[in-house]
Tab-separated table of C-alpha atoms in Angstrom:
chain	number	residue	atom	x	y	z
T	59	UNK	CA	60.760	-152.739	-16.028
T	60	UNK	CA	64.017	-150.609	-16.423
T	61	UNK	CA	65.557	-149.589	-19.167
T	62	UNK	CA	65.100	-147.552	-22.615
T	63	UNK	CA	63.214	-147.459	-25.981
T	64	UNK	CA	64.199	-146.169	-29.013
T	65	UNK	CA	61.429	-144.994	-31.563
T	66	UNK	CA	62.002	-144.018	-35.331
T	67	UNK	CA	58.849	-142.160	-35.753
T	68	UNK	CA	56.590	-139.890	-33.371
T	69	UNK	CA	54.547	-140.629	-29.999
T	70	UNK	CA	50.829	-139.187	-30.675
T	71	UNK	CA	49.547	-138.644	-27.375
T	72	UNK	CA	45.741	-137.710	-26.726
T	73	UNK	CA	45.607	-134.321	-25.582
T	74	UNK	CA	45.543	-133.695	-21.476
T	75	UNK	CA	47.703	-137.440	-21.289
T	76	UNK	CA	51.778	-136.849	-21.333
T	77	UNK	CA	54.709	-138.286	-20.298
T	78	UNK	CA	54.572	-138.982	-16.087
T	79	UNK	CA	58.499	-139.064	-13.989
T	80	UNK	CA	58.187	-140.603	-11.170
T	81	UNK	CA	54.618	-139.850	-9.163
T	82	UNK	CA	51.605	-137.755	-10.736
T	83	UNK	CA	53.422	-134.400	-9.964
T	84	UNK	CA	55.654	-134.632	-12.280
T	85	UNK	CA	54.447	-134.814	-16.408
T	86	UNK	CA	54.911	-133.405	-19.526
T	87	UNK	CA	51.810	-132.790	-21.479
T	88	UNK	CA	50.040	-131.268	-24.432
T	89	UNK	CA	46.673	-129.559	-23.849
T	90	UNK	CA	45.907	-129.030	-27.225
T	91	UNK	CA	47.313	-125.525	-27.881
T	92	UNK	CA	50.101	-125.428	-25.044
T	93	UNK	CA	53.182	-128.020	-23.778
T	94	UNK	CA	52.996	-128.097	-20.055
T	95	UNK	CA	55.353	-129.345	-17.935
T	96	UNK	CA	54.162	-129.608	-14.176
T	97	UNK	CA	55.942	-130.496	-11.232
T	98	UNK	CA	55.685	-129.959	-7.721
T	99	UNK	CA	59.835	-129.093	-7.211
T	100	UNK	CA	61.777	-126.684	-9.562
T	101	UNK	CA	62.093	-127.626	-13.376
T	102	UNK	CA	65.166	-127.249	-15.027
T	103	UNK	CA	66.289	-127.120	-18.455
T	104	UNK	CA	69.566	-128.107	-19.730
T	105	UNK	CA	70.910	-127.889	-22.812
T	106	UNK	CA	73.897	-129.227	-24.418
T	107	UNK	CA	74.210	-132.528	-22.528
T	108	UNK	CA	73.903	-131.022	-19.010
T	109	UNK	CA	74.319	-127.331	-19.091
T	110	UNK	CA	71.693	-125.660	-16.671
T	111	UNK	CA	69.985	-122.758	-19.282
T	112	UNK	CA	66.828	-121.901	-16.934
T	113	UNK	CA	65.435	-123.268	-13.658
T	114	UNK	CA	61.942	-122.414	-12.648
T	115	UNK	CA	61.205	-122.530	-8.958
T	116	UNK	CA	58.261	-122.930	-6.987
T	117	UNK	CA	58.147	-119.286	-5.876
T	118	UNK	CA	57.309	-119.051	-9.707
T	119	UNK	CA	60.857	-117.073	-10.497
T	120	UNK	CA	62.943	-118.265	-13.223
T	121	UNK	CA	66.456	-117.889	-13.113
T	122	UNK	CA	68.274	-117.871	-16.443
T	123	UNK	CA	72.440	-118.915	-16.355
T	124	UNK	CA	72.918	-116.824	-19.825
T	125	UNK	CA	71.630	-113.830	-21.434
T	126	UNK	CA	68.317	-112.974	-21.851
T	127	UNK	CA	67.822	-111.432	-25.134
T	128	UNK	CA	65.189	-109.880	-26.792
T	129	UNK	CA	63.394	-108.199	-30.316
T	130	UNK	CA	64.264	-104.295	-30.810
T	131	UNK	CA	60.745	-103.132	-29.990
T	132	UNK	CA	59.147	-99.948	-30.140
T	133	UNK	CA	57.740	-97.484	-28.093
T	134	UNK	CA	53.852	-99.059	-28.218
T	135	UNK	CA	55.389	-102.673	-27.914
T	136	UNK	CA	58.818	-102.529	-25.636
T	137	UNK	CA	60.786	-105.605	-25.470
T	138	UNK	CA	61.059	-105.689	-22.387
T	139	UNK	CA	57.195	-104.749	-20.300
T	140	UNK	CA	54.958	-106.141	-18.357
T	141	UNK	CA	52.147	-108.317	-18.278
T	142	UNK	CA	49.471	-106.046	-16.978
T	143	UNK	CA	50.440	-102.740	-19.288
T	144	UNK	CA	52.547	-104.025	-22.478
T	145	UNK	CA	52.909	-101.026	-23.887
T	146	UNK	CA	55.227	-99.182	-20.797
T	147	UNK	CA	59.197	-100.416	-20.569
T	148	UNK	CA	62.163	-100.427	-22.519
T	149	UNK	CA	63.368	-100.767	-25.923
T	150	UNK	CA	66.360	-100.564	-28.183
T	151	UNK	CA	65.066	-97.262	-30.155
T	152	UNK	CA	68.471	-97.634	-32.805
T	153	UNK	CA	72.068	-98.819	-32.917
T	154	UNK	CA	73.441	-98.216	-29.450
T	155	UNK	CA	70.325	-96.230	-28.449
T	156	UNK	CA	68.222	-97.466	-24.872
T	157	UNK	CA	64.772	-95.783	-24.751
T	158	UNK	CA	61.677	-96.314	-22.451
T	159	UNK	CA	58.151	-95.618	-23.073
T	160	UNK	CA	54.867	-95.152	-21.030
T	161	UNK	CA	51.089	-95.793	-22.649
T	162	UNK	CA	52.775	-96.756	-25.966
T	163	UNK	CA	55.114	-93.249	-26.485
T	164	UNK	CA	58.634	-92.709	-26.031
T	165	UNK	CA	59.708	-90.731	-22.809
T	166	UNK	CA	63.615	-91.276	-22.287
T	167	UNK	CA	66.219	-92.474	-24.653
T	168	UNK	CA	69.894	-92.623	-24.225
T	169	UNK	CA	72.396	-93.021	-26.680
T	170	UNK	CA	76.013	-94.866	-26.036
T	171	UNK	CA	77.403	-91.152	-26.937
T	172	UNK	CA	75.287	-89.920	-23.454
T	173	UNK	CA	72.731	-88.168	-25.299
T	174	UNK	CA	70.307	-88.032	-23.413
T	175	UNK	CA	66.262	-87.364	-24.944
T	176	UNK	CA	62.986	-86.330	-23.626
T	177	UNK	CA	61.529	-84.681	-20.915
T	178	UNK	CA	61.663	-84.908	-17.581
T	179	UNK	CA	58.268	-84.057	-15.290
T	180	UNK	CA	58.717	-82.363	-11.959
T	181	UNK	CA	55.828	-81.683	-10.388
T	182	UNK	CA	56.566	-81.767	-7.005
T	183	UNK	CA	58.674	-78.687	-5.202
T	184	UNK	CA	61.355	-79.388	-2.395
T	185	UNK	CA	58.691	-79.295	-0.040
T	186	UNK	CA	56.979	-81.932	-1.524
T	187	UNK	CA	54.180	-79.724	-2.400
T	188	UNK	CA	52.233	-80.672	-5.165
T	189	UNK	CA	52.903	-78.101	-7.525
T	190	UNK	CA	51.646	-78.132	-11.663
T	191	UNK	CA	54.385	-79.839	-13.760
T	192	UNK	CA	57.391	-78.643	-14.807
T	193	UNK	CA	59.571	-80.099	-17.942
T	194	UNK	CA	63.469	-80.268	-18.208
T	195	UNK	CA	64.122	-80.829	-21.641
T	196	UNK	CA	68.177	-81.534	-23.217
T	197	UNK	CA	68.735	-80.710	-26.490
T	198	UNK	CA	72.274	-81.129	-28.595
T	199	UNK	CA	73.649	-80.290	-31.330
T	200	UNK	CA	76.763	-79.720	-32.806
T	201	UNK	CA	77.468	-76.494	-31.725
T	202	UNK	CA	76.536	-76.521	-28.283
T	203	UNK	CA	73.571	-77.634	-26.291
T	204	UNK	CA	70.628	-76.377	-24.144
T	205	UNK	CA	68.676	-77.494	-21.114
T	206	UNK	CA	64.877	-76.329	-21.165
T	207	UNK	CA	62.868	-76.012	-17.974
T	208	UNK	CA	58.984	-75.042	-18.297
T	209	UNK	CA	56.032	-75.328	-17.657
T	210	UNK	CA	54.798	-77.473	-20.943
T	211	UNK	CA	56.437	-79.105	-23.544
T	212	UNK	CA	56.240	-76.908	-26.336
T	213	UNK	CA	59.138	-75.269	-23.853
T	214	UNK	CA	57.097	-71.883	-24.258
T	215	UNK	CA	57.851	-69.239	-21.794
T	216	UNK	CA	60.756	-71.846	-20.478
T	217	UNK	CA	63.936	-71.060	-18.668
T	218	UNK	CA	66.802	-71.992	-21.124
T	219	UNK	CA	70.456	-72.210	-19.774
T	220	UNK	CA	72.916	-72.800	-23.019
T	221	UNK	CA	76.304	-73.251	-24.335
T	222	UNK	CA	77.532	-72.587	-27.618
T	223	UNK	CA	80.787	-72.965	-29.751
T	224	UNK	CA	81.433	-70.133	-32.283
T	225	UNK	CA	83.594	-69.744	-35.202
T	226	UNK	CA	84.941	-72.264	-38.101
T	227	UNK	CA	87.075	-73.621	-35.495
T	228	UNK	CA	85.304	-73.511	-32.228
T	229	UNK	CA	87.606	-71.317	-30.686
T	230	UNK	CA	85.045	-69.075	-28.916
T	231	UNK	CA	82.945	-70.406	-26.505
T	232	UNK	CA	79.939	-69.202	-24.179
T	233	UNK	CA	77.285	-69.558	-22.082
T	234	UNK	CA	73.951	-67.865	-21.647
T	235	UNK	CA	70.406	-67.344	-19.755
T	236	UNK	CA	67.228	-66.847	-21.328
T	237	UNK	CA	63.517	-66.683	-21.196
T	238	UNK	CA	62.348	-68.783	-24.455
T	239	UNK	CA	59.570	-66.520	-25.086
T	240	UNK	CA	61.764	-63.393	-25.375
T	241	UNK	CA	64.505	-62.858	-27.978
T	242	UNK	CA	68.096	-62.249	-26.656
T	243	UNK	CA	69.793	-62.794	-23.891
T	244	UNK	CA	69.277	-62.199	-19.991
T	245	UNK	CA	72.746	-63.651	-19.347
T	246	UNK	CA	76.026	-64.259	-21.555
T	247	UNK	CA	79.214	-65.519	-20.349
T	248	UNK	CA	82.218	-66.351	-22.580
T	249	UNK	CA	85.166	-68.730	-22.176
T	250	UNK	CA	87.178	-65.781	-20.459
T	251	UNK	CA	84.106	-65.246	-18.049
T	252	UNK	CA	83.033	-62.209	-19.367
């Protein structure tokens, strides 16, 4: 028969029996730790009456009609990862700050002022030889910034290129090239390109 039922209190079903629509492909059940829903078409849920909030297909993509939004994370458990190596993808590292990580530590992050973090690995030359890595590293400050190239990290015996504001008001400005592991400058060019 047709029609509704209203109950006051809970339905306790056994666990592995649910709820069947229809034909046997489509039911809602409980298997004791998980709610299942199973169907042999796309399942959609709606919320607020009849808006459409996520459809799952049988290609097994879902398709969400809002925002998907997630916890800050970190750089050993990013937000957003994947299911086969959680701790490589992307994370809000602060306020307005984007990062990304790879085997739980922190590679990139970008701030909403373009900052830009981290080091960069190059270890292939324009010939596409493979060639030992190199690292270009930004750093920024108030005063100026620098861009590091390498061949480790630690930015020893690195290729620096710089700029730098001088003076309590920042009228001077210049530029320079340097080896890291030397003091002084190969190269210095000011605002007047001298």
């Amino acid at each position: 028969e047709s029609g509704k039922a209203t109950f006051n209190n809970a339905i306790v079903l056994p666990a592995n029996e649910g709820v069947q629509f229809g034909d046997s492909a489509e039911v809602i059940y409980g298997d004791g730790s998980d709610l299942i829903a199973q169907s042999s078409a796309n399942i959609y849920l709606k919320t607020n009456g009849s808006t459409l909030a996520l459809t799952l297909d049988t290609g097994q993509d879902a398709t969400f009609a809002g925002k998907v939004l997630g916890v800050n994370g970190s750089a050993s458990t990013p937000s957003f990862s994947f299911d086969s190596d959680k701790n490589t993808g992307m994370y809000r590292k602060d306020a307005d700050v984007l990062a990304f990580s790879t085997g739980g530590t922190e590679r990139v992050s970008i701030s909403d002022a373009l900052n830009v973090g981290g080091a960069l690995a190059v270890n292939k030359n324009a010939n596409g030889t493979q060639v030992p890595a190199t690292f270009l590293n930004s750093e920024q400050s108030n005063d100026g910034c620098e861009i590091k190239i390498g061949s480790s990290t630690s930015n020893k015996n690195s290729l620096v290129v710089g700029f730098e504001t001088v003076g309590d008001d920042n009228a001077g400005n210049y530029g320079y090239l340097k080896m890291n592991s030397v003091s002084g400058y190969a190269l210095v060019v000011d605002d007047e390109n001298q």
